[in-house]
Short mmCIF file of C-alpha atoms and ligand atoms in Angstrom, two decimals:
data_model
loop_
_atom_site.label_atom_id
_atom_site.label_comp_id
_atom_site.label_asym_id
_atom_site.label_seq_id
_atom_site.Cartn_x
_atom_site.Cartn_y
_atom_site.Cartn_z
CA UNK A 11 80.47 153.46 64.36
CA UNK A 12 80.83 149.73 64.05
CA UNK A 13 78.98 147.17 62.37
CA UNK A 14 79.11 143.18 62.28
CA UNK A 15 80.01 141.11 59.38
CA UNK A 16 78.55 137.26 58.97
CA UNK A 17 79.78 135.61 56.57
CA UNK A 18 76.60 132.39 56.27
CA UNK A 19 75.64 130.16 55.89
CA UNK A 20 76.73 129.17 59.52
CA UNK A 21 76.85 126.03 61.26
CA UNK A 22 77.11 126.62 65.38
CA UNK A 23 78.58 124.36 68.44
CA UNK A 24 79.70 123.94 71.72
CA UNK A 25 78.39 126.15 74.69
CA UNK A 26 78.48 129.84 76.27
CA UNK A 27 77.72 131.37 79.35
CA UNK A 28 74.52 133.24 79.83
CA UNK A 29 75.07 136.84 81.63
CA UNK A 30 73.04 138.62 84.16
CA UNK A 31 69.71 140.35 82.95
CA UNK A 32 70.30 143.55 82.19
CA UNK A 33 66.26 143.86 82.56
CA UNK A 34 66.57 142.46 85.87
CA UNK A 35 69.70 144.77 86.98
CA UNK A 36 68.44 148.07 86.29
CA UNK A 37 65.75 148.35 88.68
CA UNK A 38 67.69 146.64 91.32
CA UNK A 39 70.37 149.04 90.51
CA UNK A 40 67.12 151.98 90.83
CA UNK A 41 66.29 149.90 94.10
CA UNK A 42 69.56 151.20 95.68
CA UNK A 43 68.76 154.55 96.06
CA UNK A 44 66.18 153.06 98.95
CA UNK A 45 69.50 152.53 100.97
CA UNK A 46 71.65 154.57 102.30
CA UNK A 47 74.85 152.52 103.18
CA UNK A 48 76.97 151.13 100.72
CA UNK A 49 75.20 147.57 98.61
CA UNK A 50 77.06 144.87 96.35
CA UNK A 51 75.91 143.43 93.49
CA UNK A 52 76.96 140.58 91.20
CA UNK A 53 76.76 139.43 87.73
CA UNK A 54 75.40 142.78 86.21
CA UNK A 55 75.68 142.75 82.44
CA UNK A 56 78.51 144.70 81.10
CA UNK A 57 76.49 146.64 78.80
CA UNK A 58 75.55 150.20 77.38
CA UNK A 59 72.08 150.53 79.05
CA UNK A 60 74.15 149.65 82.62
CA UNK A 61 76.80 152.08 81.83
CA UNK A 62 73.89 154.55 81.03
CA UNK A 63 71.93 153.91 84.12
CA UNK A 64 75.50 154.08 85.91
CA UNK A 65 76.30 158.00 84.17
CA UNK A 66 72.81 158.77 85.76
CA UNK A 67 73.82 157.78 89.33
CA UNK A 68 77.63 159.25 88.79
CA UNK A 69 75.04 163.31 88.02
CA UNK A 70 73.02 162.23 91.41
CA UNK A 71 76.01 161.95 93.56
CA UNK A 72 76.66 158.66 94.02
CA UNK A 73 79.99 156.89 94.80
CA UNK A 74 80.60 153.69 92.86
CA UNK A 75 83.00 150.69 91.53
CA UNK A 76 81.73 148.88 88.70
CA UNK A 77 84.12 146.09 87.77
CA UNK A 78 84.37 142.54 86.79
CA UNK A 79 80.51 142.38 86.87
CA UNK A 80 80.23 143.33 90.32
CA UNK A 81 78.83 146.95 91.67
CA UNK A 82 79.69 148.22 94.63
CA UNK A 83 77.10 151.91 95.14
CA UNK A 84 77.19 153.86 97.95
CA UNK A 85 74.18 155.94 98.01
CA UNK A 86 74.42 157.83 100.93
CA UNK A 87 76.32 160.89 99.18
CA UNK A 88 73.54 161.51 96.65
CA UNK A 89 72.31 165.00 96.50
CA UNK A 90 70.97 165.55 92.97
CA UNK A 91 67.35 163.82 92.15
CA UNK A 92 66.92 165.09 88.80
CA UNK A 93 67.52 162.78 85.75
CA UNK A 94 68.28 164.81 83.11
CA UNK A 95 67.24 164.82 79.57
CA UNK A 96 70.66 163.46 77.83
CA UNK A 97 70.31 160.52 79.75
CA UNK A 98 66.73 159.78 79.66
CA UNK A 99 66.23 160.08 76.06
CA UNK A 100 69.17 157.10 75.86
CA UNK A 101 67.38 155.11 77.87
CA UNK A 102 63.95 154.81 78.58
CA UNK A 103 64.24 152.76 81.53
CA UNK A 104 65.95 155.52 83.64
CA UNK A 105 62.40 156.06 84.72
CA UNK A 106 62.54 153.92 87.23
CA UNK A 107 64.82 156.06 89.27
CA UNK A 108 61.37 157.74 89.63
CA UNK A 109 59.83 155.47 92.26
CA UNK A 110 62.93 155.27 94.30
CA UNK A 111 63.99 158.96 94.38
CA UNK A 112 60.38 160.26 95.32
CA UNK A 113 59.85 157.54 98.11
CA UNK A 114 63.42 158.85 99.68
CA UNK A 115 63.83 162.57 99.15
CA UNK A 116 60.39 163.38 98.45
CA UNK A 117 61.03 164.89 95.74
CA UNK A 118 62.16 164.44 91.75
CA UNK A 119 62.36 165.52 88.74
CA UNK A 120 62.98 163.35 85.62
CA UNK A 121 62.61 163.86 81.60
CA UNK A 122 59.56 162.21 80.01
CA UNK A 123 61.23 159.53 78.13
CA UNK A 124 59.07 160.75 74.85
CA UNK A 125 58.39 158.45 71.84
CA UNK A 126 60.52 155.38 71.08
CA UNK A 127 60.87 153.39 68.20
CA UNK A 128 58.65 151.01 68.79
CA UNK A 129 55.62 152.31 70.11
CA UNK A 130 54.33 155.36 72.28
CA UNK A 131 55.32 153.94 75.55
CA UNK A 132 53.52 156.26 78.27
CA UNK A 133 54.49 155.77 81.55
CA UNK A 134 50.83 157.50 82.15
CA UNK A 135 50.55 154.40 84.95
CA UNK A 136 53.70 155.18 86.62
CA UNK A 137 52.49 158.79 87.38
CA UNK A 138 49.04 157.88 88.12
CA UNK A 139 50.02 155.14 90.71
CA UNK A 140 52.39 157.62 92.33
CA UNK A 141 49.30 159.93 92.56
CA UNK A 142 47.36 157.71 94.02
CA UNK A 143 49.88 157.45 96.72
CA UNK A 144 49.56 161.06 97.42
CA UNK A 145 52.79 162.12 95.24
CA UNK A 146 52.07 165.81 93.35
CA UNK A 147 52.86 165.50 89.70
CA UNK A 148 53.50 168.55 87.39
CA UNK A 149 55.11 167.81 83.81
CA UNK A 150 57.21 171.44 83.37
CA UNK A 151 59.59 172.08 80.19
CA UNK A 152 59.71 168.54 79.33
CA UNK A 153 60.05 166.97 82.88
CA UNK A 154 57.83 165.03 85.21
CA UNK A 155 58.44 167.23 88.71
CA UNK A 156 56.83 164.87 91.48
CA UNK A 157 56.69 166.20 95.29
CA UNK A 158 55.49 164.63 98.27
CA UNK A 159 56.31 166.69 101.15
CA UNK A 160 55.44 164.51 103.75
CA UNK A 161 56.15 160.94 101.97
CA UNK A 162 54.09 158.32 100.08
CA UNK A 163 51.60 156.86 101.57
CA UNK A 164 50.67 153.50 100.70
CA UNK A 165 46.93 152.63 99.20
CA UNK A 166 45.36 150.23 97.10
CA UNK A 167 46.42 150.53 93.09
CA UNK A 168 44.78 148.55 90.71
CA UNK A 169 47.14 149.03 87.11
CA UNK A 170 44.56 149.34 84.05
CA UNK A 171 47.39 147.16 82.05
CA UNK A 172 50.20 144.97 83.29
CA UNK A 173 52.98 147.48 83.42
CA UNK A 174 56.49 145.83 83.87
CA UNK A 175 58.66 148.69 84.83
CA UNK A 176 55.27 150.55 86.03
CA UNK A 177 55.32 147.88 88.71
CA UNK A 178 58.72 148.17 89.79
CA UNK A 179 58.31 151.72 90.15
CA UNK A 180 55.40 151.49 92.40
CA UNK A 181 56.83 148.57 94.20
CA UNK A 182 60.16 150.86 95.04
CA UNK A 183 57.83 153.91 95.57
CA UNK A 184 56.02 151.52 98.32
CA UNK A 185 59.13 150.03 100.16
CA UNK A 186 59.71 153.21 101.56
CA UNK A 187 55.69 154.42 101.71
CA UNK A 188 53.96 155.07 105.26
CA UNK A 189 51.96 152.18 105.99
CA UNK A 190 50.40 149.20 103.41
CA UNK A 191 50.19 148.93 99.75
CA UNK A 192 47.87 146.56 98.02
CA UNK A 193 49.22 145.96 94.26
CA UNK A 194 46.91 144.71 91.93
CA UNK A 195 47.45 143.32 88.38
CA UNK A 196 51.10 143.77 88.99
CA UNK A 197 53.44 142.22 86.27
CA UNK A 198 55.27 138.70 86.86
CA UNK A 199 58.09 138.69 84.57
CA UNK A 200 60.92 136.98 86.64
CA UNK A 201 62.58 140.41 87.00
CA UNK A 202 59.94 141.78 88.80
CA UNK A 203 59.78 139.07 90.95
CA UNK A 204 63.68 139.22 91.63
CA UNK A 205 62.88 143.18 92.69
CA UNK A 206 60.54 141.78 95.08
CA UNK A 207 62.86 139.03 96.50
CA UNK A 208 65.99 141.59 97.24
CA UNK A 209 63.84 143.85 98.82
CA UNK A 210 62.31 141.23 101.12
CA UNK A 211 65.80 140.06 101.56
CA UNK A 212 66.59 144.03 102.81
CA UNK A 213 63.98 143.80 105.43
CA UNK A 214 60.54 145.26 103.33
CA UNK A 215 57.71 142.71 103.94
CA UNK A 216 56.34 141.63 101.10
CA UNK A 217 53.44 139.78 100.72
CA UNK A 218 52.45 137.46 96.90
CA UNK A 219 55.68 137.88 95.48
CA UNK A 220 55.70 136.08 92.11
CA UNK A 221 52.20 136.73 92.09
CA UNK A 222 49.68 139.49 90.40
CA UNK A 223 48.80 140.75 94.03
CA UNK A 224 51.40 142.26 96.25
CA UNK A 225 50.96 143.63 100.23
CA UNK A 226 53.83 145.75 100.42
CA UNK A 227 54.25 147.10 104.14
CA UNK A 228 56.71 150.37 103.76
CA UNK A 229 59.31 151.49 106.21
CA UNK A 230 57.95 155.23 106.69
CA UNK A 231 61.15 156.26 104.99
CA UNK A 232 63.14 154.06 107.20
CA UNK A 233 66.06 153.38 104.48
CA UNK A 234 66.47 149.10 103.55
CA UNK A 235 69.81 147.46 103.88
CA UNK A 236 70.37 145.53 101.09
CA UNK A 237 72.69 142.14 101.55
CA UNK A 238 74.89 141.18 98.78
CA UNK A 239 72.94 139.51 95.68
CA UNK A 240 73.75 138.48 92.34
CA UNK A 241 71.34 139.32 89.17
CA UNK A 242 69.32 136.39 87.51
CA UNK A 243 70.73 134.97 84.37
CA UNK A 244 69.53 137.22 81.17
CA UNK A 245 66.08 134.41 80.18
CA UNK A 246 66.21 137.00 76.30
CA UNK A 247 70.19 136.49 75.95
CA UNK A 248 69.77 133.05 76.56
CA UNK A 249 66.07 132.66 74.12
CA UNK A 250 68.53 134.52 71.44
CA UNK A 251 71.09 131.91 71.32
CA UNK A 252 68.77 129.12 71.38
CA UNK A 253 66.87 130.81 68.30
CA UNK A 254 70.66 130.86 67.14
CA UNK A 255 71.47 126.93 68.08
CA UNK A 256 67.83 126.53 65.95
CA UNK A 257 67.82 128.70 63.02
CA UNK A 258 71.40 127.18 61.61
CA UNK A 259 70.60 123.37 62.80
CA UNK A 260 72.76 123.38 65.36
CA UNK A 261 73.79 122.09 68.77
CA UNK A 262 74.80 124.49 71.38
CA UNK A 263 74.90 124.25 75.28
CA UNK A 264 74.18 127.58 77.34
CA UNK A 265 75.71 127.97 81.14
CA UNK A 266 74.16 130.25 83.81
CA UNK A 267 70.48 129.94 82.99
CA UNK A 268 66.91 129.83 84.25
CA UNK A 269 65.61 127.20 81.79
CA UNK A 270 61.95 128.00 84.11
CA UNK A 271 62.06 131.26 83.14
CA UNK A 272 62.37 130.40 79.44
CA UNK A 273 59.07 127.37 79.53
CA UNK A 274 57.00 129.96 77.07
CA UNK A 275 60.31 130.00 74.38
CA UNK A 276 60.91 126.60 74.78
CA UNK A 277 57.85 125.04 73.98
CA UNK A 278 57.81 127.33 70.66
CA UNK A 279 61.46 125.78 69.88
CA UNK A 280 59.60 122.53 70.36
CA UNK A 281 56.74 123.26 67.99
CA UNK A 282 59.40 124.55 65.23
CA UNK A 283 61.11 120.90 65.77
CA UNK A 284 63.41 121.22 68.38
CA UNK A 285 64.42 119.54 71.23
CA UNK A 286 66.11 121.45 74.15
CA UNK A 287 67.07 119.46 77.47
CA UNK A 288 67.69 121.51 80.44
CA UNK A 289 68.88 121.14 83.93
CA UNK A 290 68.63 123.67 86.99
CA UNK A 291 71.25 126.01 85.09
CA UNK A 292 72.08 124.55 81.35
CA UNK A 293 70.07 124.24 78.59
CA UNK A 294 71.02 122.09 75.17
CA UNK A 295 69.39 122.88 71.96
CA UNK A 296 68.89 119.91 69.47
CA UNK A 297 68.05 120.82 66.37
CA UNK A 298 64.88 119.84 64.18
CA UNK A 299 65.21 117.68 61.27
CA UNK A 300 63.38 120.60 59.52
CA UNK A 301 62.13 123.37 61.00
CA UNK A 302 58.10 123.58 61.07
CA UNK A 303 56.05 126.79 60.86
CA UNK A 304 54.63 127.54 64.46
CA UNK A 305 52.05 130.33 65.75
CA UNK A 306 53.22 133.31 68.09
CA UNK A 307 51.15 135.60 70.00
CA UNK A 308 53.16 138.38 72.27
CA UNK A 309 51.52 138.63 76.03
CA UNK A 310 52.98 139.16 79.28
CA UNK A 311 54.93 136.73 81.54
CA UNK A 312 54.81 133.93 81.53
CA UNK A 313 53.17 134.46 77.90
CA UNK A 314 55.68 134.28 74.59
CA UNK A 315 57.60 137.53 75.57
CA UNK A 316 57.55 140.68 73.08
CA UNK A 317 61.52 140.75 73.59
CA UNK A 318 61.61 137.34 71.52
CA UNK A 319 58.96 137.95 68.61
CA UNK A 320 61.93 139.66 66.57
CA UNK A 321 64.29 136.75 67.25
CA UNK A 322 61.46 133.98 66.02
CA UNK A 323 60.75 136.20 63.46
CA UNK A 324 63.84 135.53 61.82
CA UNK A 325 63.77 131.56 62.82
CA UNK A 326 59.92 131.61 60.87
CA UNK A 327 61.95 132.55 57.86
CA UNK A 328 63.27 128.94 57.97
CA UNK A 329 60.75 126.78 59.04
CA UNK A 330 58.31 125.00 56.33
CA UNK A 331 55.05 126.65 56.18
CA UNK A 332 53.18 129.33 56.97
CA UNK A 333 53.74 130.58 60.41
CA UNK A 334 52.12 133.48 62.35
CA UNK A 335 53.37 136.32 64.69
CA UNK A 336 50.95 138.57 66.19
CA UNK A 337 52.49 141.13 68.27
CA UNK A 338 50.33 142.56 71.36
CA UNK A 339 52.44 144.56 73.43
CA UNK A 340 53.89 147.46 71.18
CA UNK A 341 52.34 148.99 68.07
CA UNK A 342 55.43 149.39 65.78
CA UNK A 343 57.80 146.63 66.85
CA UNK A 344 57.89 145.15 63.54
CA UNK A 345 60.59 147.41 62.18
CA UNK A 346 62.68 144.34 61.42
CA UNK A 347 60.35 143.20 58.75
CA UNK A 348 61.06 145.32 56.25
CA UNK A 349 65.31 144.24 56.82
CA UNK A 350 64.87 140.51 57.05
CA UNK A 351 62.62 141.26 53.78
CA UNK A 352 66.46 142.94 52.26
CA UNK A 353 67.29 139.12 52.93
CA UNK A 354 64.61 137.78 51.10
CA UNK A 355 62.58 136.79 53.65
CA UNK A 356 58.59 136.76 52.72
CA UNK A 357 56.96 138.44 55.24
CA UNK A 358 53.27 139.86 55.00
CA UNK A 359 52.49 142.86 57.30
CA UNK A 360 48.91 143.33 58.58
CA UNK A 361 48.07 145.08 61.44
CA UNK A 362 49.58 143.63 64.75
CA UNK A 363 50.01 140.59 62.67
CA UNK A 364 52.77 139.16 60.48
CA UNK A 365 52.49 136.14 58.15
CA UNK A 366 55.57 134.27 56.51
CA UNK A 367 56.41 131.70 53.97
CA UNK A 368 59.13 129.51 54.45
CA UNK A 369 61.51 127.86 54.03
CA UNK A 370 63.68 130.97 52.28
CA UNK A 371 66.97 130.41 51.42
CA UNK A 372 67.95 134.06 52.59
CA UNK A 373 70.83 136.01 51.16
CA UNK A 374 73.25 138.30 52.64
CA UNK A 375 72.70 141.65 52.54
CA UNK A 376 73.44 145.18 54.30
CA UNK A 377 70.64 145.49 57.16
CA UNK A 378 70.59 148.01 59.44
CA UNK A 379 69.78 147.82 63.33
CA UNK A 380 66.81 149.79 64.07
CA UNK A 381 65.74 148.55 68.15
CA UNK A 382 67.74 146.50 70.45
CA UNK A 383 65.89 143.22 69.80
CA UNK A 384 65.65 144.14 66.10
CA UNK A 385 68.79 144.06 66.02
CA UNK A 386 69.59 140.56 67.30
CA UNK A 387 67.08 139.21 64.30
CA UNK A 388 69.17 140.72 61.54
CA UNK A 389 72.05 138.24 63.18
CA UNK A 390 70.09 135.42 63.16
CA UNK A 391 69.12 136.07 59.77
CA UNK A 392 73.13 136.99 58.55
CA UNK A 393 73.77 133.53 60.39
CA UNK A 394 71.39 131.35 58.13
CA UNK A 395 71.69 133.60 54.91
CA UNK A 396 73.99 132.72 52.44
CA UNK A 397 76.85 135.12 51.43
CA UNK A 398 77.97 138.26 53.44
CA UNK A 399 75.65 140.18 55.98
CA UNK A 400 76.71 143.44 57.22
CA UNK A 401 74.40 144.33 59.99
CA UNK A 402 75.08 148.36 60.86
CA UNK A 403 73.86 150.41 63.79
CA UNK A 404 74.81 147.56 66.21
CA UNK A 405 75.16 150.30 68.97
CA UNK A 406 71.54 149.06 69.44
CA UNK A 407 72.65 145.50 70.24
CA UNK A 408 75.15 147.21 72.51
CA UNK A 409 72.62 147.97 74.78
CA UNK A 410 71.96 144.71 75.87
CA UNK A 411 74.05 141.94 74.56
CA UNK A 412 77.64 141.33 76.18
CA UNK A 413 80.12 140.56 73.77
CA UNK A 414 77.57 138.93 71.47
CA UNK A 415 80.36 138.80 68.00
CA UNK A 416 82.89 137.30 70.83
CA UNK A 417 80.03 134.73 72.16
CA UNK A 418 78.88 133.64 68.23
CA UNK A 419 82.50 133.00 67.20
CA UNK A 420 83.41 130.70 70.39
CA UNK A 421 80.30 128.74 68.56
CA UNK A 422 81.97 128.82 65.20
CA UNK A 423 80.32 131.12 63.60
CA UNK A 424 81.68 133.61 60.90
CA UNK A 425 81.75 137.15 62.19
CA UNK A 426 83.87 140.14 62.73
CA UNK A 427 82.98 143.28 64.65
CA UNK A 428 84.18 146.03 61.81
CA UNK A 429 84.53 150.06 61.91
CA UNK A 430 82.25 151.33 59.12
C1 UD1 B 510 59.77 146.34 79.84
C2 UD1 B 510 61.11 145.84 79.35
C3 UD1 B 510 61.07 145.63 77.84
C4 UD1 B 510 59.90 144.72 77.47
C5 UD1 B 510 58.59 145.21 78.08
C6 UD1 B 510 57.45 144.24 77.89
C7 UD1 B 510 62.67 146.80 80.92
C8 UD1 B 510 63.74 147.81 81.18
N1 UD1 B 510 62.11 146.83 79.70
O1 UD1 B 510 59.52 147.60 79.22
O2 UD1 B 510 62.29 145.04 77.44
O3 UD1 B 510 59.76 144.69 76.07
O4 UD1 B 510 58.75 145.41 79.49
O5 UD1 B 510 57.77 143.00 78.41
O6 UD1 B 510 62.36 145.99 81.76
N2 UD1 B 510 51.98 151.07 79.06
C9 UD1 B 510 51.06 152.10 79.17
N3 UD1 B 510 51.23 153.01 80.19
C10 UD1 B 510 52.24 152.92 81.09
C11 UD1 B 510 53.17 151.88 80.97
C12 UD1 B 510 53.01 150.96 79.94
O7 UD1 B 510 50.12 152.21 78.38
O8 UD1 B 510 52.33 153.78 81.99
C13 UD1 B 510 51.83 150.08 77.95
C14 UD1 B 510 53.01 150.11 76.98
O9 UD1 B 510 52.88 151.10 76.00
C15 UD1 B 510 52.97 148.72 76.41
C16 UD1 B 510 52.51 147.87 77.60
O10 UD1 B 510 51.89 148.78 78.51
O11 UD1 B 510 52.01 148.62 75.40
C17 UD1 B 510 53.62 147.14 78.32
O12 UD1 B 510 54.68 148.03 78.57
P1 UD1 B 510 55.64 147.91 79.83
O13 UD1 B 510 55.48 146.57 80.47
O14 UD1 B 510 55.48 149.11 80.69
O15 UD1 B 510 57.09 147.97 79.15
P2 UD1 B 510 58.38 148.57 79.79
O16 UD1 B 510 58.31 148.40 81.26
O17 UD1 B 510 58.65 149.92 79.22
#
C-alpha cells in the first residue's frame, strides 16, 4: 500500500491542468449502455473509480479501449446485466448502471451498495422512481432484482430530496421509457446537466435541462446514438487546488476549467481573503494577506458543495477566527476532524456542525485517509503543517484524483508517493 509524504511548510506556484470529472464521466459512461453501436469519449479521468466502473462493463460483455483519456465502448455485445457484489461494494456509484440496464434489457440485477463511510446513503429514491415507472423491484440475497417485462413507462416523479445520482438514474431509465417523463426536484449539479446535454445531443428530447424540472420524451426502447463528446473539467479537482494555492499563500494558475461551475467555492475563497481571476477556462488564485475565518453551510448545486467542506475544513485551520462548517448532506462526513486534530488543528464537533479556532500553526504528523475527499484535507493540511506528514490509505484519493503527488510537485511542493 502506498502513502504520501509532505514535507511543510510548503510554498506553491505556477499552474496545472484540471482533468475531466470523474463525477461527470461515470454516468455518461452508465449512459452508454442506452446505445447499441460503438460511442467515444474524451477526457475521462484516469482514475480508480473509472477503472472500477470499466471492470463492471468488461463482467457485462462489453468491448472497450480505454487509453490516453479517451474511451472507445461498444455496447452492443453485452449480455450480462448483473453488477455483482465485488464491484459494487468498491464503488457506490455503480448504481447507476441501474437506470440504464433496466430501460434496455428490461431487466437487472445489482448489489445494494450497503453502508458507506460517511453516511447511510439509500438509494430508496432510485428504486422508488423506477417503481413509479412501472419497474418490479425485489431486493433477494443482497441484490436489488428489477423487471419490467414490457419496458418503462414514463410518468410524473416528484424526488422527496434532491438526489444527484438518483436523478441520473431516472433520467437514463426515461431516455429509453415509452412515452413522457415529467422530473421534478431533479438535481442541478453541472454533471447532471452534462447527462442531459449528451443525451439530447444522441437524439432524446429533453425539455429544462439545467433546470429542477425535466420533460424527458423516451424512445420506446429505440437505442440513442451517441456523437463523440468530451467530459467537463473536474469543478472538486480544480476547488482542491485552489484550497491548495490558498491554504500555503500561494499563487497558482489551473488550465481546463469551468470557473462557472466553481461561483459557490469561489466566493468562499473570497471571504477567507482571496482573490481568484478567471477566464472561460483558467482560473488564478491570489492569495490573502491573512486568511479570515468564513461560514460554510453544505447544500446542493449551486450551494457550497459537500465534496469541498473537507477541503475548507483544512483551509479554516488557517484563517484568523472562528469559522463555521455545518455539513447538510451526509451524517458522518466529518471523519477528517479527528486527523487534522493529530495536526493540531482545534476543531469542535457538534452535531452537523463544526467550529474552529485559527490561525494553528499545524504540525506534521501520520494521518490516515479515511473517504476520498477526506483524504485530500489531510494534504492540504501536510502542505501548511510544519515538519513531515505521512498521509496513509491514499488508495482513497486514488479514486478520484489523477496524479495528484505528480500535480503538487510541478507546483513546488514537497512530496513523495512512498510504499509503506
Ligand atoms: C453524488 C456524488 C458525491 C456527492 C453527492 C452530493 C457521484 C458519483 N457522487 O453522490 O460525490 O458528495 O452526490 O453532492 O456523483 N438520499 C436518500 N435516498 C436516495 C438517494 C439519496 O435519502 O435514494 C440522500 C443521501 O443519503 C444524501 C442526499 O440524499 O443525504 C444526497 O445524496 P445524493 O445526491 O444521492 O448523493 P450521491 O448521488 O450518492
Amino acid at each position: 500500500m502506498d502513502y504520501l509524504s509532505i514535507t511543510g511548510p510548503s510554498r506553491l506556484g505556477g499552474e496545472i491542468s484540471i482533468a475531466g470529472a470523474k463525477n461527470a464521466a461515470l454516468p455518461l459512461m452508465a449512459a452508454t449502455l442506452l446505445c447499441d453501436a460503438p460511442v467515444v469519449i474524451n477526457n475521462i479521468p484516469d482514475v480508480a473509480d473509472i477503472r472500477t466502473l470499466l471492470k463492471l462493463f468488461d463482467k457485462l460483455g462489453s468491448k472497450f479501449l480505454f487509453e490516453d483519456h479517451t474511451l472507445t465502448i461498444d455496447n452492443e455485445a453485452v449480455n450480462n446485466t448483473t453488477a455483482t457484489y465485488d464491484i459494487v461494494k468498491t464503488m457506490r456509484a455503480s448504481i447507476l448502471v441501474l437506470g440504464p440496464l433496466l430501460a434496455r434489457f428490461g431487466r437487472c440485477e445489482v448489489s445494494l451498495p450497503g453502508g458507506c463511510a460517511i453516511g447511510q446513503r439509500p438509494i430508496d429514491l432510485h428504486l422508488k422512481a423506477l417503481e413509479q415507472m412501472g419497474a418490479i423491484i425485489e431486493i433477494k440475497n443482497g441484490y436489488v432484482v428489477a423487471t419490467a417485462p414490457e419496458g418503462l413507462q414514463g410518468t410524473r416523479i416528484i424526488f422527496d430530496k434532491i438526489t444527484v445520482t438518483g436523478s441520473e438514474n431516472i433520467i437514463m431509465a426515461a431516455a429509453l421509457a415509452k412515452g413522457k417523463s415529467e422530473l421534478i426536484n431533479v438535481a442541478k449539479e453541472p454533471e447532471v446537466v452534462q447527462l442531459c446535454e449528451v443525451l439530447h445531443a444522441a437524439g432524446v428530447e429533453i425539455e429544462g435541462i439545467g433546470g429542477d424540472e425535466l420533460i424527458i420524451h423516451g424512445t420506446d426502447r429505440e437505442p440513442v446514438c451517441f456523437e463523440e463528446f468530451s467530459i467537463i473539467p473536474d469543478r472538486i479537482e480544480a476547488g482542491t487546488y485552489l484550497c491548495a494555492a490558498a491554504i500555503t499563500y500561494s499563487s497558482v494558475t489551473l488550465n481546463h476549467v469551468r470557473p462557472d461551475h466553481l461561483d459557490a467555492v469561489t466566493a468562499k475563497l473570497h471571504e477567507a481573503g482571496c482573490r481568484v481571476e478567471s477566464d472561460e477556462n483558467t482560473m488564478t488564485l491570489y492569495p490573502a494577506a491573512r486568511l479570515k475565518a468564513f461560514e460554510i453551510s453544505t447544500t446542493e448545486y449551486p450551494g457550497f458543495p459537500t465534496d469541498m467542506q473537507a477541503q475548507f475544513m483544512a483551509l479554516a485551520t488557517q484563517a484568523e477566527g472562528v469559522s463555521i462548517i455545518e455539513e447538510r448532506l451526509f451524517e458522518n462526513r466529518f471523519m477528517h476532524v479527528s486527523e487534522l486534530q493529530r495536526l493540531g488543528a482545534s476543531i469542535h464537533l457538534k452535531g452537523h456542525t463544526a467550529t474552529l479556532n485559527g490561525p494553528i500553526q499545524l504540525l506534521g504528523a501520520d494521518v490516515m485517509a479515511t473517504d476520498l475527499r477526506a483524504s485530500s484535507a489531510l494534504v492540504l493540511g501536510g502542505l501548511a503543517a510544519s515538519g513531515v506528514t505521512n498521509v496513509h490509505r491514499i488508495y482513497h484519493l486514488d479514486r478520484g484524483y489523477e496524479a495528484l503527488h505528480e500535480k503538487l510537485k510541478c507546483l513546488g511542493a514537497k512530496i513523495e508517493r512512498l510504499k509503506e
